[in-house]
Short mmCIF file of C-alpha atoms in Angstrom, two decimals:
data_model
loop_
_atom_site.label_atom_id
_atom_site.label_comp_id
_atom_site.label_asym_id
_atom_site.label_seq_id
_atom_site.Cartn_x
_atom_site.Cartn_y
_atom_site.Cartn_z
CA UNK O 1 46.89 25.11 -42.55
CA UNK O 2 45.39 28.56 -43.04
CA UNK O 3 42.47 27.67 -40.82
CA UNK O 4 44.84 26.57 -38.08
CA UNK O 5 46.73 29.90 -38.21
CA UNK O 6 43.47 31.85 -38.00
CA UNK O 7 42.32 29.80 -35.03
CA UNK O 8 45.59 30.36 -33.16
CA UNK O 9 45.43 34.09 -33.89
CA UNK O 10 41.90 34.36 -32.50
CA UNK O 11 42.89 32.49 -29.36
CA UNK O 12 45.75 34.92 -28.76
CA UNK O 13 43.38 37.90 -29.17
CA UNK O 14 40.91 36.41 -26.67
CA UNK O 15 43.68 35.88 -24.11
CA UNK O 16 44.90 39.44 -24.60
CA UNK O 17 41.39 40.86 -24.17
CA UNK O 18 40.90 38.77 -21.04
CA UNK O 19 44.16 40.06 -19.62
CA UNK O 20 43.10 43.64 -20.42
CA UNK O 21 39.81 43.11 -18.60
CA UNK O 22 41.65 41.62 -15.64
CA UNK O 23 43.92 44.61 -15.64
CA UNK O 24 40.97 46.95 -15.62
CA UNK O 25 39.35 45.07 -12.77
CA UNK O 26 42.56 45.13 -10.80
CA UNK O 27 42.86 48.84 -11.37
CA UNK O 28 39.35 49.32 -10.07
CA UNK O 29 40.23 47.31 -6.98
CA UNK O 30 43.34 49.40 -6.51
CA UNK O 31 41.23 52.54 -6.65
CA UNK O 32 38.95 51.35 -3.85
CA UNK O 33 41.68 49.69 -1.85
CA UNK O 34 42.61 52.68 0.32
CA UNK O 35 39.08 52.88 1.79
CA UNK O 36 39.25 49.23 2.80
CA UNK O 37 42.71 49.57 4.21
CA UNK O 38 41.46 52.30 6.54
CA UNK O 39 38.90 50.03 8.11
CA UNK O 40 41.15 47.08 8.91
CA UNK O 41 43.69 48.98 11.05
CA UNK O 42 40.72 50.68 12.73
CA UNK O 43 39.41 47.42 14.14
CA UNK O 44 42.90 46.59 15.33
CA UNK O 45 43.15 49.92 17.13
CA UNK O 46 39.79 49.33 18.77
CA UNK O 47 40.86 45.87 19.87
CA UNK O 48 44.06 47.33 21.27
CA UNK O 49 42.01 49.83 23.21
CA UNK O 50 40.06 46.99 24.74
CA UNK O 51 43.33 45.44 25.94
CA UNK O 52 44.04 48.42 28.19
CA UNK O 53 43.76 47.24 31.82
CA UNK O 54 40.37 48.34 33.23
CA UNK O 55 40.03 50.69 36.15
CA UNK O 56 37.75 50.07 39.09
CA UNK O 57 34.40 51.22 37.73
CA UNK O 58 30.90 49.95 37.24
CA UNK O 59 30.12 47.89 34.11
CA UNK O 60 28.18 50.80 32.68
CA UNK O 61 31.17 53.13 33.09
CA UNK O 62 33.53 50.60 31.54
CA UNK O 63 31.22 50.26 28.57
CA UNK O 64 30.98 54.03 28.11
CA UNK O 65 34.75 54.41 28.36
CA UNK O 66 35.32 51.75 25.70
CA UNK O 67 32.71 53.36 23.52
CA UNK O 68 34.35 56.77 23.88
CA UNK O 69 37.74 55.33 22.93
CA UNK O 70 36.39 53.73 19.77
CA UNK O 71 34.56 56.92 18.80
CA UNK O 72 37.66 59.05 19.38
CA UNK O 73 39.81 56.80 17.21
CA UNK O 74 37.24 56.76 14.43
CA UNK O 75 36.78 60.51 14.56
CA UNK O 76 40.50 61.01 13.89
CA UNK O 77 40.34 59.04 10.66
CA UNK O 78 36.88 60.14 9.50
CA UNK O 79 35.99 63.43 11.16
CA UNK O 80 33.19 64.26 8.73
CA UNK O 81 31.03 61.26 9.64
CA UNK O 82 30.22 62.30 13.23
CA UNK O 83 29.99 66.01 12.52
CA UNK O 84 26.75 67.48 13.91
CA UNK O 85 24.15 68.38 11.35
CA UNK O 86 22.33 71.68 11.69
CA UNK O 87 19.02 70.13 10.66
CA UNK O 88 19.23 67.22 13.12
CA UNK O 89 16.31 66.84 15.54
CA UNK O 90 18.56 65.63 18.33
CA UNK O 91 19.29 69.13 19.52
CA UNK O 92 20.68 69.80 22.96
CA UNK O 93 17.93 69.88 25.61
CA UNK O 94 17.01 73.18 27.14
CA UNK O 95 18.78 73.97 30.39
CA UNK O 96 16.59 73.23 33.38
CA UNK O 97 15.95 76.11 35.74
CA UNK O 98 17.09 75.03 39.18
CA UNK O 99 16.27 76.62 42.49
CA UNK O 100 19.38 76.87 44.59
CA UNK O 101 19.00 76.60 48.34
CA UNK O 102 20.03 79.69 50.26
CA UNK O 103 21.48 79.97 53.74
CA UNK O 104 21.14 82.92 56.06
CA UNK O 105 24.88 82.96 56.82
CA UNK O 106 25.67 83.15 53.10
CA UNK O 107 23.05 85.79 52.30
CA UNK O 108 23.88 88.44 54.90
CA UNK O 109 26.97 90.03 56.38
CA UNK O 110 29.59 87.60 57.65
CA UNK O 111 30.79 90.02 60.33
CA UNK O 112 27.42 89.79 62.05
CA UNK O 113 27.62 85.99 62.09
CA UNK O 114 30.94 86.11 63.95
CA UNK O 115 29.30 88.10 66.78
CA UNK O 116 26.57 85.46 67.35
CA UNK O 117 26.75 82.13 69.10
CA UNK O 118 26.42 78.87 67.24
CA UNK O 119 22.92 78.29 68.62
CA UNK O 120 21.76 81.76 67.61
CA UNK O 121 23.11 81.25 64.09
CA UNK O 122 21.10 78.04 63.80
CA UNK O 123 18.02 79.90 65.01
CA UNK O 124 18.48 82.57 62.37
CA UNK O 125 18.95 79.86 59.74
CA UNK O 126 15.63 78.24 60.74
CA UNK O 127 13.79 81.59 60.63
CA UNK O 128 15.33 82.38 57.25
CA UNK O 129 14.26 78.94 55.95
CA UNK O 130 10.69 79.73 56.98
CA UNK O 131 10.81 83.06 55.14
CA UNK O 132 12.54 81.64 52.07
CA UNK O 133 10.01 78.81 51.87
CA UNK O 134 7.17 81.31 51.77
CA UNK O 135 8.86 83.15 48.93
CA UNK O 136 9.35 79.93 46.94
CA UNK O 137 5.74 78.87 47.57
CA UNK O 138 4.36 82.17 46.27
CA UNK O 139 6.54 81.91 43.17
CA UNK O 140 5.31 78.36 42.44
CA UNK O 141 1.64 79.22 42.93
CA UNK O 142 1.91 82.20 40.58
CA UNK O 143 3.76 80.04 38.07
CA UNK O 144 1.02 77.38 38.15
CA UNK O 145 -1.59 80.00 37.31
CA UNK O 146 0.46 81.86 34.70
CA UNK O 147 2.02 78.88 32.89
CA UNK O 148 -0.78 76.31 33.15
CA UNK O 149 -4.18 77.73 34.05
CA UNK O 150 -4.28 80.86 31.88
CA UNK O 151 -2.82 79.32 28.68
CA UNK O 152 -5.12 76.28 28.80
CA UNK O 153 -8.12 78.55 29.28
CA UNK O 154 -7.06 80.90 26.49
CA UNK O 155 -6.33 78.06 24.05
CA UNK O 156 -9.57 76.24 25.00
CA UNK O 157 -7.61 73.13 25.94
CA UNK O 158 -9.92 72.77 28.96
CA UNK O 159 -13.17 74.44 29.87
CA UNK O 160 -13.34 77.00 32.64
CA UNK O 161 -15.39 74.62 34.77
CA UNK O 162 -12.78 71.85 34.43
CA UNK O 163 -9.94 74.23 35.31
CA UNK O 164 -11.83 75.48 38.36
CA UNK O 165 -12.28 71.88 39.49
CA UNK O 166 -8.57 71.08 39.04
CA UNK O 167 -7.05 74.28 40.46
CA UNK O 168 -9.66 74.76 43.19
CA UNK O 169 -9.06 77.76 45.46
CA UNK O 170 -5.41 78.14 44.47
CA UNK O 171 -5.76 81.88 43.82
CA UNK O 172 -6.91 82.57 47.38
CA UNK O 173 -3.73 81.04 48.85
CA UNK O 174 -1.34 83.50 47.19
CA UNK O 175 -2.31 86.67 49.17
CA UNK O 176 -2.43 84.56 52.34
CA UNK O 177 1.26 83.68 52.13
CA UNK O 178 2.23 87.10 50.81
CA UNK O 179 0.90 88.52 54.07
CA UNK O 180 3.16 86.28 56.19
CA UNK O 181 6.18 87.02 54.00
CA UNK O 182 5.70 90.77 54.31
CA UNK O 183 5.41 90.54 58.11
CA UNK O 184 8.59 88.47 58.35
CA UNK O 185 10.46 90.98 56.21
CA UNK O 186 9.24 93.90 58.33
CA UNK O 187 10.68 92.52 61.57
CA UNK O 188 14.00 91.63 59.93
CA UNK O 189 16.79 94.01 60.87
CA UNK O 190 19.16 95.66 58.43
CA UNK O 191 21.87 93.14 59.28
CA UNK O 192 19.48 90.28 58.36
CA UNK O 193 18.78 88.98 61.87
CA UNK O 194 15.31 88.52 63.38
CA UNK O 195 14.58 88.67 67.09
CA UNK O 196 10.92 87.60 67.46
CA UNK O 197 8.63 85.63 65.11
CA UNK O 198 6.31 83.99 67.65
CA UNK O 199 3.69 86.77 67.88
CA UNK O 200 3.51 86.98 64.07
CA UNK O 201 2.92 83.21 63.74
CA UNK O 202 0.31 83.11 66.51
CA UNK O 203 -1.69 85.80 64.76
CA UNK O 204 -1.25 84.43 61.22
CA UNK O 205 -1.57 80.63 61.55
CA UNK O 206 -5.39 80.58 62.11
CA UNK O 207 -5.71 81.85 58.51
CA UNK O 208 -4.57 78.41 57.32
CA UNK O 209 -8.06 77.07 58.02
CA UNK O 210 -8.86 78.18 54.47
CA UNK O 211 -6.78 75.21 53.31
CA UNK O 212 -9.78 73.06 54.20
CA UNK O 213 -11.60 73.50 50.89
CA UNK O 214 -8.43 73.26 48.80
CA UNK O 215 -7.20 69.98 50.33
CA UNK O 216 -10.67 68.43 50.32
CA UNK O 217 -10.92 69.07 46.58
CA UNK O 218 -7.61 67.39 45.73
CA UNK O 219 -9.01 63.87 45.31
CA UNK O 220 -11.55 64.95 42.70
CA UNK O 221 -9.01 67.30 41.08
CA UNK O 222 -6.43 64.51 40.67
CA UNK O 223 -9.02 62.15 39.18
CA UNK O 224 -10.20 64.77 36.67
CA UNK O 225 -6.64 65.68 35.70
CA UNK O 226 -5.73 62.04 35.08
CA UNK O 227 -8.85 61.64 32.96
CA UNK O 228 -8.12 64.77 30.91
CA UNK O 229 -4.59 63.54 30.19
CA UNK O 230 -6.17 61.03 27.79
CA UNK O 231 -6.91 63.99 25.52
CA UNK O 232 -3.93 64.38 23.18
CA UNK O 233 -4.14 68.20 23.31
CA UNK O 234 -3.91 68.23 27.11
CA UNK O 235 -1.14 65.65 27.13
CA UNK O 236 0.86 67.52 24.48
CA UNK O 237 0.54 70.83 26.35
CA UNK O 238 1.59 69.30 29.69
CA UNK O 239 4.52 67.51 28.05
CA UNK O 240 5.76 70.74 26.47
CA UNK O 241 5.58 72.47 29.83
CA UNK O 242 7.44 69.60 31.49
CA UNK O 243 10.28 69.93 28.97
CA UNK O 244 10.49 73.69 29.44
CA UNK O 245 13.14 75.13 31.77
CA UNK O 246 10.64 76.89 34.05
CA UNK O 247 9.03 73.63 35.21
CA UNK O 248 12.20 72.28 36.90
CA UNK O 249 11.10 68.84 35.66
CA UNK O 250 7.90 69.07 37.73
CA UNK O 251 4.52 68.28 36.22
CA UNK O 252 1.29 70.14 36.87
CA UNK O 253 0.22 67.97 39.78
CA UNK O 254 3.51 68.60 41.58
CA UNK O 255 2.72 72.32 41.54
CA UNK O 256 -0.87 71.73 42.68
CA UNK O 257 0.32 69.54 45.57
CA UNK O 258 2.89 72.06 46.85
CA UNK O 259 0.42 73.85 49.21
CA UNK O 260 -0.51 70.60 50.95
CA UNK O 261 3.12 69.58 51.44
CA UNK O 262 3.88 73.07 52.75
CA UNK O 263 1.03 72.83 55.24
CA UNK O 264 2.31 69.64 56.87
CA UNK O 265 5.83 71.10 56.99
CA UNK O 266 4.93 74.03 59.27
CA UNK O 267 5.08 72.00 62.53
CA UNK O 268 8.59 70.82 61.65
CA UNK O 269 9.79 74.33 60.84
CA UNK O 270 8.39 75.78 64.06
CA UNK O 271 9.88 73.00 66.17
CA UNK O 272 13.27 73.68 64.59
CA UNK O 273 13.03 77.37 65.52
CA UNK O 274 11.90 76.47 69.05
CA UNK O 275 14.76 73.98 69.47
CA UNK O 276 17.35 76.74 68.95
CA UNK O 277 15.50 79.38 70.98
CA UNK O 278 16.91 80.01 74.50
CA UNK O 279 14.64 79.35 77.46
CA UNK O 280 14.77 82.98 78.59
CA UNK O 281 13.71 84.26 75.17
CA UNK O 282 10.12 85.63 75.14
CA UNK O 283 9.63 83.95 71.76
CA UNK O 284 9.62 80.48 73.32
CA UNK O 285 6.12 80.73 74.80
CA UNK O 286 4.69 82.14 71.58
CA UNK O 287 6.35 79.40 69.51
CA UNK O 288 4.86 76.67 71.71
CA UNK O 289 1.43 78.25 71.27
CA UNK O 290 1.97 78.48 67.52
CA UNK O 291 2.90 74.77 67.33
CA UNK O 292 -0.32 73.82 69.14
CA UNK O 293 -2.34 75.97 66.73
CA UNK O 294 -0.83 74.48 63.57
CA UNK O 295 -1.12 70.92 64.87
CA UNK O 296 -4.82 71.41 65.53
CA UNK O 297 -5.36 72.93 62.08
CA UNK O 298 -3.48 70.12 60.32
CA UNK O 299 -5.43 67.46 62.25
CA UNK O 300 -8.76 69.09 61.42
CA UNK O 301 -7.91 69.49 57.72
CA UNK O 302 -6.65 65.92 57.63
CA UNK O 303 -9.94 64.65 59.04
CA UNK O 304 -12.07 66.63 56.58
CA UNK O 305 -9.86 65.61 53.68
CA UNK O 306 -10.27 61.96 54.68
CA UNK O 307 -14.04 62.33 54.82
CA UNK O 308 -14.05 63.97 51.39
CA UNK O 309 -11.93 61.16 49.96
CA UNK O 310 -14.20 58.52 51.52
CA UNK O 311 -17.29 60.20 50.09
CA UNK O 312 -15.70 60.48 46.65
CA UNK O 313 -14.94 56.76 46.35
CA UNK O 314 -18.27 55.67 47.84
CA UNK O 315 -20.04 57.56 45.05
CA UNK O 316 -18.06 55.61 42.45
CA UNK O 317 -18.86 52.12 43.69
CA UNK O 318 -20.96 50.05 41.26
CA UNK O 319 -23.12 47.25 42.68
CA UNK O 320 -24.01 44.32 40.43
CA UNK O 321 -26.94 43.36 42.65
CA UNK O 322 -28.87 44.79 45.55
CA UNK O 323 -27.49 42.16 47.90
CA UNK O 324 -24.03 43.67 47.63
CA UNK O 325 -25.13 46.94 49.20
CA UNK O 326 -24.10 47.15 52.82
CA UNK O 327 -25.13 49.67 55.45
CA UNK O 328 -21.56 49.63 56.78
CA UNK O 329 -20.39 51.25 53.53
CA UNK O 330 -23.02 53.98 53.72
CA UNK O 331 -22.20 54.79 57.33
CA UNK O 332 -18.42 54.87 56.79
CA UNK O 333 -16.84 58.29 57.06
CA UNK O 334 -13.19 57.23 57.07
CA UNK O 335 -11.23 55.45 54.34
CA UNK O 336 -8.33 53.84 56.16
CA UNK O 337 -6.43 52.86 53.02
CA UNK O 338 -7.00 51.75 49.44
CA UNK O 339 -4.91 50.65 46.50
CA UNK O 340 -4.25 48.08 43.81
CA UNK O 341 -3.63 44.45 44.74
CA UNK O 342 -3.55 41.22 42.73
CA UNK O 343 -5.16 37.90 43.48
CA UNK O 344 -3.45 34.55 42.97
CA UNK O 345 -4.54 34.51 39.32
CA UNK O 346 -2.87 37.82 38.61
CA UNK O 347 -6.15 39.77 38.27
CA UNK O 348 -5.76 43.42 39.30
CA UNK O 349 -8.18 44.42 42.05
CA UNK O 350 -8.73 47.71 43.84
CA UNK O 351 -9.29 47.15 47.55
CA UNK O 352 -10.90 49.68 49.88
CA UNK O 353 -10.54 49.41 53.65
CA UNK O 354 -13.28 51.58 55.11
CA UNK O 355 -13.80 52.18 58.78
CA UNK O 356 -15.90 49.04 59.36
CA UNK O 357 -15.88 47.10 56.09
CA UNK O 358 -13.43 45.77 53.49
CA UNK O 359 -14.57 46.11 49.87
CA UNK O 360 -12.84 44.32 46.98
CA UNK O 361 -13.57 45.80 43.55
CA UNK O 362 -12.50 45.76 39.92
CA UNK O 363 -11.65 49.06 38.18
CA UNK O 364 -14.05 49.75 35.28
CA UNK O 365 -14.86 52.73 33.07
CA UNK O 366 -18.42 54.00 33.32
CA UNK O 367 -19.63 57.15 31.51
CA UNK O 368 -15.99 58.05 30.76
CA UNK O 369 -15.18 57.96 34.47
CA UNK O 370 -13.12 55.50 36.46
CA UNK O 371 -15.45 53.52 38.72
CA UNK O 372 -15.12 50.44 40.90
CA UNK O 373 -17.34 47.41 40.47
CA UNK O 374 -17.77 45.17 43.49
CA UNK O 375 -15.92 41.88 43.03
CA UNK O 376 -17.41 40.01 46.01
CA UNK O 377 -19.65 40.64 48.97
CA UNK O 378 -18.26 43.29 51.38
CA UNK O 379 -16.51 41.81 54.43
CA UNK O 380 -17.17 43.31 57.90
CA UNK O 381 -13.89 44.26 59.53
CA UNK O 382 -14.86 42.84 62.94
CA UNK O 383 -15.42 39.37 61.40
CA UNK O 384 -12.42 39.51 59.09
CA UNK O 385 -9.62 36.96 59.47
CA UNK O 386 -6.12 38.09 58.45
CA UNK O 387 -3.19 35.77 57.66
CA UNK O 388 0.33 36.87 56.83
CA UNK O 389 1.51 34.35 54.22
CA UNK O 390 5.12 33.39 53.80
CA UNK O 391 6.79 33.77 50.41
CA UNK O 392 6.07 30.76 48.22
CA UNK O 393 3.09 29.59 50.26
CA UNK O 394 0.50 30.52 47.62
CA UNK O 395 0.11 28.67 44.35
CA UNK O 396 -0.52 30.91 41.39
CA UNK O 397 -3.63 30.25 39.35
CA UNK O 398 -4.46 27.06 41.18
CA UNK O 399 -2.77 24.97 38.48
CA UNK O 400 0.51 23.23 37.78
CA UNK O 401 1.93 26.33 36.10
CA UNK O 402 2.38 27.88 39.53
CA UNK O 403 5.18 25.40 40.25
CA UNK O 404 7.23 26.69 37.31
CA UNK O 405 6.57 30.40 37.78
CA UNK O 406 9.19 32.98 38.69
CA UNK O 407 9.62 33.37 42.44
CA UNK O 408 8.96 37.11 42.17
CA UNK O 409 5.31 36.39 41.47
CA UNK O 410 4.72 34.41 44.65
CA UNK O 411 5.99 37.00 47.12
CA UNK O 412 4.25 39.56 49.32
CA UNK O 413 0.93 37.69 49.71
CA UNK O 414 -1.53 37.93 52.58
CA UNK O 415 -4.97 36.41 53.02
CA UNK O 416 -8.26 37.94 54.15
CA UNK O 417 -11.13 35.56 54.85
CA UNK O 418 -14.64 35.69 56.26
CA UNK O 419 -16.88 32.95 57.65
CA UNK O 420 -20.44 33.45 58.74
CA UNK O 421 -22.67 30.41 58.56
CA UNK O 422 -23.16 29.36 54.97
CA UNK O 423 -21.36 32.47 53.67
CA UNK O 424 -17.62 32.19 53.34
CA UNK O 425 -14.90 34.02 51.43
CA UNK O 426 -11.13 33.73 51.19
CA UNK O 427 -8.94 36.05 49.12
CA UNK O 428 -5.19 35.73 48.67
CA UNK O 429 -3.93 39.19 47.77
CA UNK O 430 -0.48 40.22 46.54
CA UNK O 431 1.07 43.61 47.27
CA UNK O 432 3.58 45.33 45.01
CA UNK O 433 6.45 45.03 47.51
CA UNK O 434 7.26 44.16 51.11
CA UNK O 435 6.67 47.70 52.38
CA UNK O 436 3.24 47.90 50.73
CA UNK O 437 2.28 44.53 52.19
CA UNK O 438 3.27 45.61 55.69
CA UNK O 439 1.25 48.80 55.31
CA UNK O 440 -1.85 46.78 54.45
CA UNK O 441 -1.31 44.40 57.37
CA UNK O 442 -0.90 47.28 59.82
CA UNK O 443 -4.00 49.11 58.55
CA UNK O 444 -6.20 46.01 58.66
CA UNK O 445 -5.05 45.05 62.15
CA UNK O 446 -5.59 48.56 63.46
CA UNK O 447 -9.06 48.77 61.88
CA UNK O 448 -9.95 45.37 63.33
CA UNK O 449 -8.85 46.36 66.82
CA UNK O 450 -10.85 49.60 66.60
CA UNK O 451 -13.97 47.73 65.42
CA UNK O 452 -13.69 45.10 68.17
CA UNK O 453 -13.18 47.74 70.89
CA UNK O 454 -16.17 49.73 69.63
CA UNK O 455 -18.37 46.63 69.70
CA UNK O 456 -17.45 45.78 73.30
CA UNK O 457 -16.36 42.51 74.91
CA UNK O 458 -18.30 39.49 73.73
CA UNK O 459 -17.93 35.76 74.18
CA UNK O 460 -16.30 34.28 71.08
CA UNK O 461 -18.66 31.96 69.21
CA UNK O 462 -17.23 28.48 68.50
CA UNK O 463 -16.38 28.00 64.84
CA UNK O 464 -17.63 24.79 63.15
CA UNK O 465 -14.76 22.42 62.45
CA UNK O 466 -15.05 20.15 59.37
CA UNK O 467 -14.58 16.44 59.90
CA UNK O 468 -12.01 16.26 57.15
CA UNK O 469 -9.58 18.39 59.12
CA UNK O 470 -8.50 22.01 58.77
CA UNK O 471 -8.83 23.41 55.28
CA UNK O 472 -5.49 24.15 53.66
CA UNK O 473 -4.87 27.56 52.11
CA UNK O 474 -4.14 26.00 48.72
CA UNK O 475 -7.51 24.28 48.72
CA UNK O 476 -9.28 27.61 49.28
CA UNK O 477 -7.41 29.22 46.44
CA UNK O 478 -8.12 26.39 44.01
CA UNK O 479 -11.88 26.72 44.01
CA UNK O 480 -13.54 25.95 40.69
CA UNK O 481 -15.87 28.95 40.81
CA UNK O 482 -15.39 32.22 38.99
CA UNK O 483 -13.34 33.61 41.88
CA UNK O 484 -10.10 31.91 42.73
CA UNK O 485 -10.62 32.91 46.35
CA UNK O 486 -14.13 31.70 47.31
CA UNK O 487 -14.26 28.52 49.35
CA UNK O 488 -16.74 25.65 48.86
CA UNK O 489 -18.72 25.29 52.11
CA UNK O 490 -21.00 22.34 51.26
CA UNK O 491 -18.83 19.85 53.16
CA UNK O 492 -18.61 22.16 56.18
CA UNK O 493 -22.39 22.54 56.45
CA UNK O 494 -22.92 18.80 55.97
CA UNK O 495 -20.46 18.01 58.75
CA UNK O 496 -22.15 20.51 61.04
CA UNK O 497 -25.53 18.81 60.53
CA UNK O 498 -24.00 15.44 61.36
CA UNK O 499 -22.47 16.85 64.53
CA UNK O 500 -25.82 18.33 65.61
CA UNK O 501 -27.56 14.98 65.07
CA UNK O 502 -25.02 13.19 67.24
CA UNK O 503 -25.21 15.61 70.18
CA UNK O 504 -27.84 13.41 71.88
CA UNK O 505 -25.52 10.44 72.02
CA UNK O 506 -22.41 11.04 74.13
CA UNK O 507 -20.56 8.02 72.84
CA UNK O 508 -21.05 9.07 69.23
CA UNK O 509 -19.92 12.61 69.98
CA UNK O 510 -16.74 11.31 71.59
CA UNK O 511 -16.07 9.20 68.53
CA UNK O 512 -16.53 12.21 66.25
CA UNK O 513 -14.20 14.29 68.42
CA UNK O 514 -11.57 11.60 68.25
CA UNK O 515 -11.90 11.47 64.47
CA UNK O 516 -11.51 15.21 64.31
#
């Protein structure tokens, strides 16, 4: 009996202790309950915000608006979570220095503008644009030297020889344009108007012939700059300059290319001034003479720059064998166009269209320089066959996977082929887009017409026709050799021998022709 009472007493104590523990646990839940209760209504508020009828906006705007609503509701309940931290790295970017465009009518007295005709105001605007462009150009050239050239030389980021190669004769261009700007400012009246600029331009424009050496050096300068960007010190310095306000989000090459873009803009500026100049104005004759001068200078510099570019790339061609060397490459002085194309297997090729020969290469690195290794035998332009392929006509890789490939990969193809006896080539090349493809087609056709006209009229030689019928483009692309573009010519030569043997017998020749 005593044992039973003790057992019941212990059971009661255990139940009481369990209830106390449950009470403690419930109290702990009650203490943390308010934090949970804040979250649940928050999701409801966000869902209610999503139920607001959308306005007519792009999906990106709708997403940003929804995101802003949710952030605003959360910030009301927990403002300390999204408070900016002073040590955070995500600081506000530096304000970019922008160059605002200026108008003559906004810069000078408005009362003077009311006394002039609409045509005269437009003429003054064109003259002021010429003067303002010179001022901006001088500022950019000085900035390129002060912010890029001098610091990199002082910090030994590049050697003096490398900087001289990249910047070229940039220093000599600054006083040249300062001279024109000072002359334009001297003839400007106190009210801001300018009567005559033609005589100044006729006397100053021949000085632009000094652009010859600067523009001819740009190909080598761009290649060296791209190579030096692989150095982390150079890349870090250029990136810091790009993020600085003074750069206006322009990199070093944009500053180095400003003189060339300014040079080709002069004819447009002078034509605009001439268009708003009255016929009885003495400036008209001088402006026409100035336009002829600048057009001749631009054409001459363009020719010399093209020859320099052609010479630069010819020096970087790598021949795997002596048979790949062609006299047409050595004699070429003009590089019509060049760029990256892909074959039907997706291999990146760099194609050069010289004046009389087409060269297909692979980009390689040789002695820490980008060079171009010949991929196949050079193709003479006069014997080149060009085919504009429709989208989807080429099979990728010459295998079944081409049937299941994305349609984007089978667009913008064209074919260049060459047949000369036992030698034969066929290359299906893919451009990056429709515009690039059309540019290649136009350049090749123009080069072919020029080569045929230079050679003179000749009787077209009959092409050997294989007995098996005309070769399909897919069959040429599915060759089992290393190149996906070379065509097997064993059957063609065998058929030609059979046709020659049957020339003596007229009946046999007729039978062969009927089979063909």
